PDB file of C-alpha atoms and ligand atoms in Angstrom:
ATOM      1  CA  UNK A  58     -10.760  14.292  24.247  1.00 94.00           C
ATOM      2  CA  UNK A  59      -9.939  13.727  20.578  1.00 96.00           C
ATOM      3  CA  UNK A  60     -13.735  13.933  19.282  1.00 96.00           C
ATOM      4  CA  UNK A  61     -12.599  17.346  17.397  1.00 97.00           C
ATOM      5  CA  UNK A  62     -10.115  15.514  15.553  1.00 97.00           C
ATOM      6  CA  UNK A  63     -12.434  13.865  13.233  1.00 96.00           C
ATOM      7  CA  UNK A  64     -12.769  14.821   9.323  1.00 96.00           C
ATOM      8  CA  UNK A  65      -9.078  16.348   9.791  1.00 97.00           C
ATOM      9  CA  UNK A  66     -10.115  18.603  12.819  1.00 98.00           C
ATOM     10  CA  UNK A  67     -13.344  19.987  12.999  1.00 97.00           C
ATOM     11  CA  UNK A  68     -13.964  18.585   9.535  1.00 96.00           C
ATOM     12  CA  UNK A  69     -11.482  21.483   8.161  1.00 98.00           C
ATOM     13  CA  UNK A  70      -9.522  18.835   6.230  1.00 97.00           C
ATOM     14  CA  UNK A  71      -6.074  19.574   7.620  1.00 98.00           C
ATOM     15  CA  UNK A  72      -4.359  16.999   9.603  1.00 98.00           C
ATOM     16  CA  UNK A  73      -5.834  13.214   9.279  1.00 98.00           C
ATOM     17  CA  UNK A  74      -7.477  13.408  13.243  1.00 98.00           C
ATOM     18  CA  UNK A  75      -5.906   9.815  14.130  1.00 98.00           C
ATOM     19  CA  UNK A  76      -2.315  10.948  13.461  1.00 98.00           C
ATOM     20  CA  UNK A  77      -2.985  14.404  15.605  1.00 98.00           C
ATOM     21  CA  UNK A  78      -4.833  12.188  18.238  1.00 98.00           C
ATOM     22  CA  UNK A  79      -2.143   9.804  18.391  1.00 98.00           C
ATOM     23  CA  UNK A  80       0.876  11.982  17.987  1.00 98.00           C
ATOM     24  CA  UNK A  81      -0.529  13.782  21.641  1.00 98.00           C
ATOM     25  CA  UNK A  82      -0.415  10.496  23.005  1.00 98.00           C
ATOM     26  CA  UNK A  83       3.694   9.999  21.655  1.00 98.00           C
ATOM     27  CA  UNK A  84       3.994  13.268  23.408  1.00 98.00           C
ATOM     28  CA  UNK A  85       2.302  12.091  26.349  1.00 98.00           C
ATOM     29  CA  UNK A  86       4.538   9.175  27.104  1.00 97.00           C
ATOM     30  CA  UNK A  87       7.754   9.777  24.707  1.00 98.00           C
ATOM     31  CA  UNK A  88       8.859  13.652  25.668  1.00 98.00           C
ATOM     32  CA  UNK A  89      12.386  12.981  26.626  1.00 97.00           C
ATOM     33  CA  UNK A  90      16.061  14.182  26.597  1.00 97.00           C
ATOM     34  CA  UNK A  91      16.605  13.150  23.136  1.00 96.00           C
ATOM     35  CA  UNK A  92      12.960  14.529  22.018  1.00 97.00           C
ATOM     36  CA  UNK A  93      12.045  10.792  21.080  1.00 97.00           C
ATOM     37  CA  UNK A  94       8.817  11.888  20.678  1.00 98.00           C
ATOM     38  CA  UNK A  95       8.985  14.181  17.967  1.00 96.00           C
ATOM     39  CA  UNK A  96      11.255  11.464  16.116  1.00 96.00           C
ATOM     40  CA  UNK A  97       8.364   9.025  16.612  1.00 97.00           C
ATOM     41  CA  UNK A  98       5.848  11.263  15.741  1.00 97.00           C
ATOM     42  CA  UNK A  99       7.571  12.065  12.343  1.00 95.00           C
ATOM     43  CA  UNK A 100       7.774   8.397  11.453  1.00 96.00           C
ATOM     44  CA  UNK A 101       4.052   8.304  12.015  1.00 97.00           C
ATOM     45  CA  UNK A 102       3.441  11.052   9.515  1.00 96.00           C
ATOM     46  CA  UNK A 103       5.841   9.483   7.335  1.00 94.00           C
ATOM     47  CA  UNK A 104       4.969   5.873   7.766  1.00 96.00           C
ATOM     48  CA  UNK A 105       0.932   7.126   7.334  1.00 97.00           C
ATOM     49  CA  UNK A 106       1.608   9.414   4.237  1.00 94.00           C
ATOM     50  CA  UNK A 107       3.610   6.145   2.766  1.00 93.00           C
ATOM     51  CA  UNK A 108       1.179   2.956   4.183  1.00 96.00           C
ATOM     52  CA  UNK A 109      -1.781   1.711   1.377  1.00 97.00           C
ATOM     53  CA  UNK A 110      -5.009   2.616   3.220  1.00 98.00           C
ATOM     54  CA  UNK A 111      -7.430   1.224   4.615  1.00 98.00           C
ATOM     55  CA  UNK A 112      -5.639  -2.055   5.921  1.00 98.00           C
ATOM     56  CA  UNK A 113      -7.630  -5.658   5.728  1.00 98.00           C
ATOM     57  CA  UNK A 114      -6.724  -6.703   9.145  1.00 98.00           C
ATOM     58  CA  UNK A 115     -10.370  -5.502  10.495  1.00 97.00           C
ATOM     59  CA  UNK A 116     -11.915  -7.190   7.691  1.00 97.00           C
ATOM     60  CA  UNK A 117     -13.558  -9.575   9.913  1.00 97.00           C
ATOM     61  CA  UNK A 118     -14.750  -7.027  11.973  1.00 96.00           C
ATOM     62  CA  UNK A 119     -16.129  -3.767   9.360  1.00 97.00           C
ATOM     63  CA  UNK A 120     -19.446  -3.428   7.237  1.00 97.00           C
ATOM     64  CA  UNK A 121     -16.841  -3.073   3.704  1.00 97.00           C
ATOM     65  CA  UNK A 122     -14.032  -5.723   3.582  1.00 97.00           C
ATOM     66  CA  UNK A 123     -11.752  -5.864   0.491  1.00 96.00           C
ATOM     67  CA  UNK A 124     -11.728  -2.535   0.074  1.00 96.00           C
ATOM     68  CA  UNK A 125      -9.438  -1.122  -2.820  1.00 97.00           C
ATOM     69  CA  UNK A 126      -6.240   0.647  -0.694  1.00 98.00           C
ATOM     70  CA  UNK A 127      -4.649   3.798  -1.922  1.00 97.00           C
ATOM     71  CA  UNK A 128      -1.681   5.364  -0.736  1.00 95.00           C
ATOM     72  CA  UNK A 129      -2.210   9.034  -0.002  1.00 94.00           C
ATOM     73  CA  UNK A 130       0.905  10.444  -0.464  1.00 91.00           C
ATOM     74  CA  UNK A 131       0.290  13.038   2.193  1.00 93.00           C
ATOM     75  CA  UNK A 132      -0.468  12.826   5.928  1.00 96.00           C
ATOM     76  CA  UNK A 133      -3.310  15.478   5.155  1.00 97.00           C
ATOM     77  CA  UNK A 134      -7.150  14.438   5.678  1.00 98.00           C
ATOM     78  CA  UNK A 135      -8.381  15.738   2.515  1.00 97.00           C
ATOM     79  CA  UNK A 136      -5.534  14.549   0.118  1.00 97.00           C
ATOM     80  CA  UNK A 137      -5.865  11.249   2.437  1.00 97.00           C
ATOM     81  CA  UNK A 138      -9.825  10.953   1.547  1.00 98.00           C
ATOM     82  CA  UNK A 139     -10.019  12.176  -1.794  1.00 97.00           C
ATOM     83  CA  UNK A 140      -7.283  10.096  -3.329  1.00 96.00           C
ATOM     84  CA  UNK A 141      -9.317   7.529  -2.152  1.00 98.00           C
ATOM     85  CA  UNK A 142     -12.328   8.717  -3.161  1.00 97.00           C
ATOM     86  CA  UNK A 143     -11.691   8.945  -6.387  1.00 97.00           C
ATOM     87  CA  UNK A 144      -9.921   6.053  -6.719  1.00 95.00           C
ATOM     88  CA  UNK A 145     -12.677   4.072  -5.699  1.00 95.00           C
ATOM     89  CA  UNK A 146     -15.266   6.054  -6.817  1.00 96.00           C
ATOM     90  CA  UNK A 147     -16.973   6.311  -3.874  1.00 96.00           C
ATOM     91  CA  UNK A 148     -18.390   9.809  -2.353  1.00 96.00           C
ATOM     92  CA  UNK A 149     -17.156  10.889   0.898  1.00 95.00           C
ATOM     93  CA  UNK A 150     -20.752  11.280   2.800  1.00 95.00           C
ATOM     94  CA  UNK A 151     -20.858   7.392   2.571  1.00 97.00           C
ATOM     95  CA  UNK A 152     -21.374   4.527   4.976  1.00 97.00           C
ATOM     96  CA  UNK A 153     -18.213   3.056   2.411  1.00 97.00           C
ATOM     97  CA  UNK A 154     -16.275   6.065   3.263  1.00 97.00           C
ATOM     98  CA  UNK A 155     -16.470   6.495   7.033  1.00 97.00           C
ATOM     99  CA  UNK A 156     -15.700   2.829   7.060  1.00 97.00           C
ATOM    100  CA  UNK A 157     -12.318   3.463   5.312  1.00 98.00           C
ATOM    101  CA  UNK A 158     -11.261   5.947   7.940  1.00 98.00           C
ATOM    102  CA  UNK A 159     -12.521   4.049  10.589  1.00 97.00           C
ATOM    103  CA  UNK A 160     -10.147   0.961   9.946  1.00 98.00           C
ATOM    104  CA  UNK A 161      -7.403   4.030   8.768  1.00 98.00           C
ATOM    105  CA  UNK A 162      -8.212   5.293  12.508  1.00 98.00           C
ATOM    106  CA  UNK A 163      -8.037   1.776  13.649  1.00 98.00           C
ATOM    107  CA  UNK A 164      -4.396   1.015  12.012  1.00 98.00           C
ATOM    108  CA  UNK A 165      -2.678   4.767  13.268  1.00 98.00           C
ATOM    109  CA  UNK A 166      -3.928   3.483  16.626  1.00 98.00           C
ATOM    110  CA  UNK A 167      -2.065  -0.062  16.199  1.00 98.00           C
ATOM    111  CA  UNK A 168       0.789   1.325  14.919  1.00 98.00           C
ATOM    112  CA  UNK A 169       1.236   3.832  17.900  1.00 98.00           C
ATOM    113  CA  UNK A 170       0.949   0.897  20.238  1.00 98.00           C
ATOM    114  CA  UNK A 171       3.374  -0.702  18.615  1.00 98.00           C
ATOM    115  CA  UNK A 172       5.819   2.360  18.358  1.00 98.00           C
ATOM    116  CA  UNK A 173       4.997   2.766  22.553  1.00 98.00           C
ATOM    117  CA  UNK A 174       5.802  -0.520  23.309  1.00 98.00           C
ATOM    118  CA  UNK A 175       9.482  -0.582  21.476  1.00 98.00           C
ATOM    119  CA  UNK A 176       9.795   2.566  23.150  1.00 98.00           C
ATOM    120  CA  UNK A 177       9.078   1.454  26.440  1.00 98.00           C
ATOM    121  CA  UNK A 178      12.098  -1.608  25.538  1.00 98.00           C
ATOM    122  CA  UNK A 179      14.410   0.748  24.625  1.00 96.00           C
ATOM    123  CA  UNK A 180      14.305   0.006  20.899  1.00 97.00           C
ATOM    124  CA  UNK A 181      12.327   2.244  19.243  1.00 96.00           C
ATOM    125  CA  UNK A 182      13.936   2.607  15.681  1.00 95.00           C
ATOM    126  CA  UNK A 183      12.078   4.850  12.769  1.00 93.00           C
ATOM    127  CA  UNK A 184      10.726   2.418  10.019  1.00 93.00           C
ATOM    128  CA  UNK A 185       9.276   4.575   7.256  1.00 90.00           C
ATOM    129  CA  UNK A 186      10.678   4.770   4.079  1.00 85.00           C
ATOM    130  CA  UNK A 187      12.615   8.930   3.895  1.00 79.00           C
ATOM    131  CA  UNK A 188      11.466  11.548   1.625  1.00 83.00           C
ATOM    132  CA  UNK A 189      11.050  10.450  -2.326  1.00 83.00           C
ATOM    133  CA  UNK A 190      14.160  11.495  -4.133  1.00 85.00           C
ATOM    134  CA  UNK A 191      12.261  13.610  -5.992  1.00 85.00           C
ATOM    135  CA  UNK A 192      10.936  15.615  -2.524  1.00 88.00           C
ATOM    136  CA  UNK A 193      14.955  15.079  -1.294  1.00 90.00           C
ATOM    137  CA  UNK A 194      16.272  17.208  -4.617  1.00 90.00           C
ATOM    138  CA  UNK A 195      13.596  19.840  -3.712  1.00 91.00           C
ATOM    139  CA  UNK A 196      14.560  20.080  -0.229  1.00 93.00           C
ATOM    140  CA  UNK A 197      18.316  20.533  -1.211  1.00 93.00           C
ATOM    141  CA  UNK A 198      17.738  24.093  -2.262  1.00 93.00           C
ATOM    142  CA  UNK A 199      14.639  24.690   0.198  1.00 94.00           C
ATOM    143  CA  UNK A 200      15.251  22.839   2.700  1.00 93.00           C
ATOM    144  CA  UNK A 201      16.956  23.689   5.965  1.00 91.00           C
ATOM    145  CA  UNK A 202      20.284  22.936   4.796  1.00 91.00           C
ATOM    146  CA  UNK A 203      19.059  25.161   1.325  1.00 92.00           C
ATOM    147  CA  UNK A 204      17.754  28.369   1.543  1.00 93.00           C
ATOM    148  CA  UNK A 205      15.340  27.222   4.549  1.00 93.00           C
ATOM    149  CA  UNK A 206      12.236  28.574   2.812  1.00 93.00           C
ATOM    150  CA  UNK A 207       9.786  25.630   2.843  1.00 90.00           C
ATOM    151  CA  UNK A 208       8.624  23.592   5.863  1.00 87.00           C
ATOM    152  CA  UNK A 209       8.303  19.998   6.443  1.00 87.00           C
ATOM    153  CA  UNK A 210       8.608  16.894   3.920  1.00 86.00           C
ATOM    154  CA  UNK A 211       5.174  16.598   2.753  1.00 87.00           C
ATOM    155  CA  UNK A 212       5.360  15.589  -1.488  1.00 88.00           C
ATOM    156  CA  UNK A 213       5.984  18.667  -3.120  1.00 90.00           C
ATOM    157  CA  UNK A 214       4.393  17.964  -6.169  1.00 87.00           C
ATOM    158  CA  UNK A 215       1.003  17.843  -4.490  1.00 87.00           C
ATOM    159  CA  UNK A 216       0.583  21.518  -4.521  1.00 89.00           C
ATOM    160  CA  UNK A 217       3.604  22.546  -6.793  1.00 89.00           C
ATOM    161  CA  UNK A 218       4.302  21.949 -10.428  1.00 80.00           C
ATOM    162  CA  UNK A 219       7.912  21.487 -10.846  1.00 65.00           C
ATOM    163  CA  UNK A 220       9.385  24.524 -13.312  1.00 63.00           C
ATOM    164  CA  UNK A 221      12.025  22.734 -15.065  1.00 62.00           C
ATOM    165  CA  UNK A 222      14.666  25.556 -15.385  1.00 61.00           C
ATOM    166  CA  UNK A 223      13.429  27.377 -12.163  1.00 67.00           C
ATOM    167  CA  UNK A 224      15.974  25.854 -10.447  1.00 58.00           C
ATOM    168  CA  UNK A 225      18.756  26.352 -13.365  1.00 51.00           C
TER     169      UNK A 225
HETATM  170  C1  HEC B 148      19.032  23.968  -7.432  1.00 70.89           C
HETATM  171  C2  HEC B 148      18.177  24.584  -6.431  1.00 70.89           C
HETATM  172  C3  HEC B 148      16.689  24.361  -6.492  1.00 70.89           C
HETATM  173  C4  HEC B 148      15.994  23.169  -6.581  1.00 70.89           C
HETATM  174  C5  HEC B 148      16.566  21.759  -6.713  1.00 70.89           C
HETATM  175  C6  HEC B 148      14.598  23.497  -6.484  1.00 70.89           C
HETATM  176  N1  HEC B 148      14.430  24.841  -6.348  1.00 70.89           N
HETATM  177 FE1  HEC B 148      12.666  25.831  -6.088  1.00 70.89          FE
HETATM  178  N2  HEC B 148      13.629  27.620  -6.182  1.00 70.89           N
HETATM  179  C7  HEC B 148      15.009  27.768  -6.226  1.00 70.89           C
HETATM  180  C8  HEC B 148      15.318  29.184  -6.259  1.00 70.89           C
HETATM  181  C9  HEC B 148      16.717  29.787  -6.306  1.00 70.89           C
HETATM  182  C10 HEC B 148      14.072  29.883  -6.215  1.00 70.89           C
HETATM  183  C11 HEC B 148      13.874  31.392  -6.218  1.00 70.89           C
HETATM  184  C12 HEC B 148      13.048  31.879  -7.351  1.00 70.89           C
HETATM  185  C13 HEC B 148      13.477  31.403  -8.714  1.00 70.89           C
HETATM  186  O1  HEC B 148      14.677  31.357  -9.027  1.00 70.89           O
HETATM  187  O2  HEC B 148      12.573  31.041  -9.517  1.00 70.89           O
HETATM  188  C14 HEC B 148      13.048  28.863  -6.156  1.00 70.89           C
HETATM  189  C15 HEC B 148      11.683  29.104  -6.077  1.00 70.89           C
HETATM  190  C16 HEC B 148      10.720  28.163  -5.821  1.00 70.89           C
HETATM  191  C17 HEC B 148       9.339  28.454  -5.548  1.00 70.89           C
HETATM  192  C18 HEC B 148       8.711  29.835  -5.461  1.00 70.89           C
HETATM  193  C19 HEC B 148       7.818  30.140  -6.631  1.00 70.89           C
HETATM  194  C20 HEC B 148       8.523  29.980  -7.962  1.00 70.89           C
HETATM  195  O3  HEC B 148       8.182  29.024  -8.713  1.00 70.89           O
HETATM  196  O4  HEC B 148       9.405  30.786  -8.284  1.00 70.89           O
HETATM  197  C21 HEC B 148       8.693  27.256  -5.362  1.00 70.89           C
HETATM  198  C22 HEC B 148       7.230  27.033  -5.059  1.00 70.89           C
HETATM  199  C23 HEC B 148       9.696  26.218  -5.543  1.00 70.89           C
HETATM  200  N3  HEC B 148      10.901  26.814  -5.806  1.00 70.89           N
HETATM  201  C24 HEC B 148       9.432  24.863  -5.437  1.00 70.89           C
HETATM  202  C25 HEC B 148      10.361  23.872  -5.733  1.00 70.89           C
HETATM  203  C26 HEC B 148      10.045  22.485  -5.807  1.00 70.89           C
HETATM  204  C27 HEC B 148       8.682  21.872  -5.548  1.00 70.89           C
HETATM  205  C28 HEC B 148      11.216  21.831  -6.129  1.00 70.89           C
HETATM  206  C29 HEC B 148      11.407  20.339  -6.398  1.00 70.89           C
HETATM  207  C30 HEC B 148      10.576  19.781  -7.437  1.00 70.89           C
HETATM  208  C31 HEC B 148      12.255  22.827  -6.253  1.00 70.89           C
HETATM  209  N4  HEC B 148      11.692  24.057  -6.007  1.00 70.89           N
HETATM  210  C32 HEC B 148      13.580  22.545  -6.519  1.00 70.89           C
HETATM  211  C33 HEC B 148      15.943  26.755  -6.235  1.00 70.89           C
HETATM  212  C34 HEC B 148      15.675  25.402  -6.341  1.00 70.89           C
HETATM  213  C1  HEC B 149      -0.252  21.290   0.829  1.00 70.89           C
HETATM  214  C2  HEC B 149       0.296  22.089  -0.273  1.00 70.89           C
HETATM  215  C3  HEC B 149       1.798  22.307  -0.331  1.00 70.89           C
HETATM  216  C4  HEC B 149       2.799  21.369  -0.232  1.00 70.89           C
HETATM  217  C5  HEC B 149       2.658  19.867  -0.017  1.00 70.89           C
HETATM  218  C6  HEC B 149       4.042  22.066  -0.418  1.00 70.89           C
HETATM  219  N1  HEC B 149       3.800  23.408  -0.619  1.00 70.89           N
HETATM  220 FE1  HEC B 149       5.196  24.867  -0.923  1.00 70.89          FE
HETATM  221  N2  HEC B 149       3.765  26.257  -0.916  1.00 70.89           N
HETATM  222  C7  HEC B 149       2.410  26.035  -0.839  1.00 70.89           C
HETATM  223  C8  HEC B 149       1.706  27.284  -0.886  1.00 70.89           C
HETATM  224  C9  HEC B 149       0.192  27.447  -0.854  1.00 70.89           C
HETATM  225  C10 HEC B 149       2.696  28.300  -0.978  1.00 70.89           C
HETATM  226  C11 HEC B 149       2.479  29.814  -1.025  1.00 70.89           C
HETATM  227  C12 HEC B 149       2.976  30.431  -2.251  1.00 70.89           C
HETATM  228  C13 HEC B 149       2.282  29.969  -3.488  1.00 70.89           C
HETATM  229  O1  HEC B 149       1.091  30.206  -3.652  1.00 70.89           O
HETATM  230  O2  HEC B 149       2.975  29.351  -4.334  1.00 70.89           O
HETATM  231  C14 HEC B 149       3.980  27.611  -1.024  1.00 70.89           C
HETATM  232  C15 HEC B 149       5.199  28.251  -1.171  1.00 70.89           C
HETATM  233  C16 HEC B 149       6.422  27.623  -1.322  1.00 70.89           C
HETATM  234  C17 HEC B 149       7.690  28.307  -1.562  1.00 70.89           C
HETATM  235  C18 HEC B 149       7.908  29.789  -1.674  1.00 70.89           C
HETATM  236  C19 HEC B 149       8.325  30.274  -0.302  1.00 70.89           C
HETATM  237  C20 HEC B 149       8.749  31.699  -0.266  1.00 70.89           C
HETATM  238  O3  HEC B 149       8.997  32.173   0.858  1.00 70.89           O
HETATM  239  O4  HEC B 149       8.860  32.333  -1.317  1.00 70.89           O
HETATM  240  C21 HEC B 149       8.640  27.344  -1.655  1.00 70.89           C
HETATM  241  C22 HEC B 149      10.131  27.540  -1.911  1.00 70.89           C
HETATM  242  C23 HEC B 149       7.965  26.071  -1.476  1.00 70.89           C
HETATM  243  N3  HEC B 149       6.625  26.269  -1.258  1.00 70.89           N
HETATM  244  C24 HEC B 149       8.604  24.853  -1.522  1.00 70.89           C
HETATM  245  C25 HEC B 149       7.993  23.638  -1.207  1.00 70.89           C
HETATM  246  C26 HEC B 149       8.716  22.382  -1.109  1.00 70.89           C
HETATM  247  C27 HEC B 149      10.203  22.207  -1.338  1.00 70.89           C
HETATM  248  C28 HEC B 149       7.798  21.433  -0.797  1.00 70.89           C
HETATM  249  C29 HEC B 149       8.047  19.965  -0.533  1.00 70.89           C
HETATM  250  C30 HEC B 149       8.970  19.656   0.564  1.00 70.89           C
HETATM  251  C31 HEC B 149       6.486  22.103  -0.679  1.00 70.89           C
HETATM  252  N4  HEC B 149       6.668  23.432  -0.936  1.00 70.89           N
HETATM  253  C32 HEC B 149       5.296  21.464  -0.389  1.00 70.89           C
HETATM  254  C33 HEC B 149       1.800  24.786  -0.730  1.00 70.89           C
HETATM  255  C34 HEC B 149       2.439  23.589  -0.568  1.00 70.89           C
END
């Protein structure tokens, strides 16, 4: 069902697969009166864009233990890959590589379970950290409380360059 998903959909780069994958799952099970799933599914982006990839609890289990972890910043399969990429030097058609996103696969898939399962005992509570302060002053202005002109909490400075007096 979630084959598609891989390389960030159809290897488009968007959305890391695992967190689409397992955010249909959330909605699967979590769709209620309060809309717990989209609150669930928003601590998964968060708590993925925030969490130092790939995790060593598979090390036991993969071809690459010890690998160097990188935090991506971003919930976005390209970001996610190349910040590791480069960090460890390592080119994404590699054995290395598909290894990396196998355990990140591997960890989004844990930490759903684990979501589910508070869920299901009526304590589901959101654990990842909120915005950066410095995506929190952006969204003042831009945000839906601002002018509303910008979507979602991603890291701004990814794509934008901060004018220092556009904002004046
Ligand atoms: C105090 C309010 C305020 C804050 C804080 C603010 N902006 Fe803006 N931003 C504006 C206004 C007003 C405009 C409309 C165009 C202008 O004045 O340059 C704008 C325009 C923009 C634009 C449109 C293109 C451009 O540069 O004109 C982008 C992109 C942008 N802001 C990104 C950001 C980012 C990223 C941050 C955080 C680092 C940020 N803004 C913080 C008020 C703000
Ligand atoms: C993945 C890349 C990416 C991220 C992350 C991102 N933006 Fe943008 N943003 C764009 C692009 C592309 C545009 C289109 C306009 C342009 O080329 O600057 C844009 C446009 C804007 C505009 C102009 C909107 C308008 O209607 O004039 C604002 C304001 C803005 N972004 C604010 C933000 C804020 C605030 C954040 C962080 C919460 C953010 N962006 C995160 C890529 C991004």
């Amino acid at each position: 069902m979630f084959h598609h998903a891989a390389g960030g959909y159809a290897g488009q780069g968007t959305l890391c697969g695992s967190v689409g994958a397992c955010s249909a799952i959330i909605n699967l099970v979590a769709k209620d009166e309060d809309k717990t799933h989209n609150q669930m599914i928003k601590d998964l982006v968060n708590w993925y864009a925030s969490y130092n990839h790939p995790t060593d609890e598979f090390d036991s289990i993969v071809k690459f233990p010890g690998q160097k972890r990188v935090v991506p910043g971003s919930p976005l399969c390209h970001v996610s890959v190349s910040t590791w990429a480069v960090a460890n030097d390592i080119e994404i058609a590699t054995y290395e590589r598909k290894d990396r996103c196998a355990k990140v696969a591997g960890r989004v898939a844990m930490q759903t379970v684990m979501m589910l399962n508070d869920y299901a005992d009526g304590k589901f509570t959101p654990i990842a950290p909120p915005v950066s302060d410095a995506t929190e002053t952006c969204l003042e202005c831009h945000g839906p409380d601002g002018d509303n002109n910008s979507q979602g909490q991603m890291a701004c400075g990814l794509c934008h360059t901060h004018k220092e007096d556009h904002a004046e």
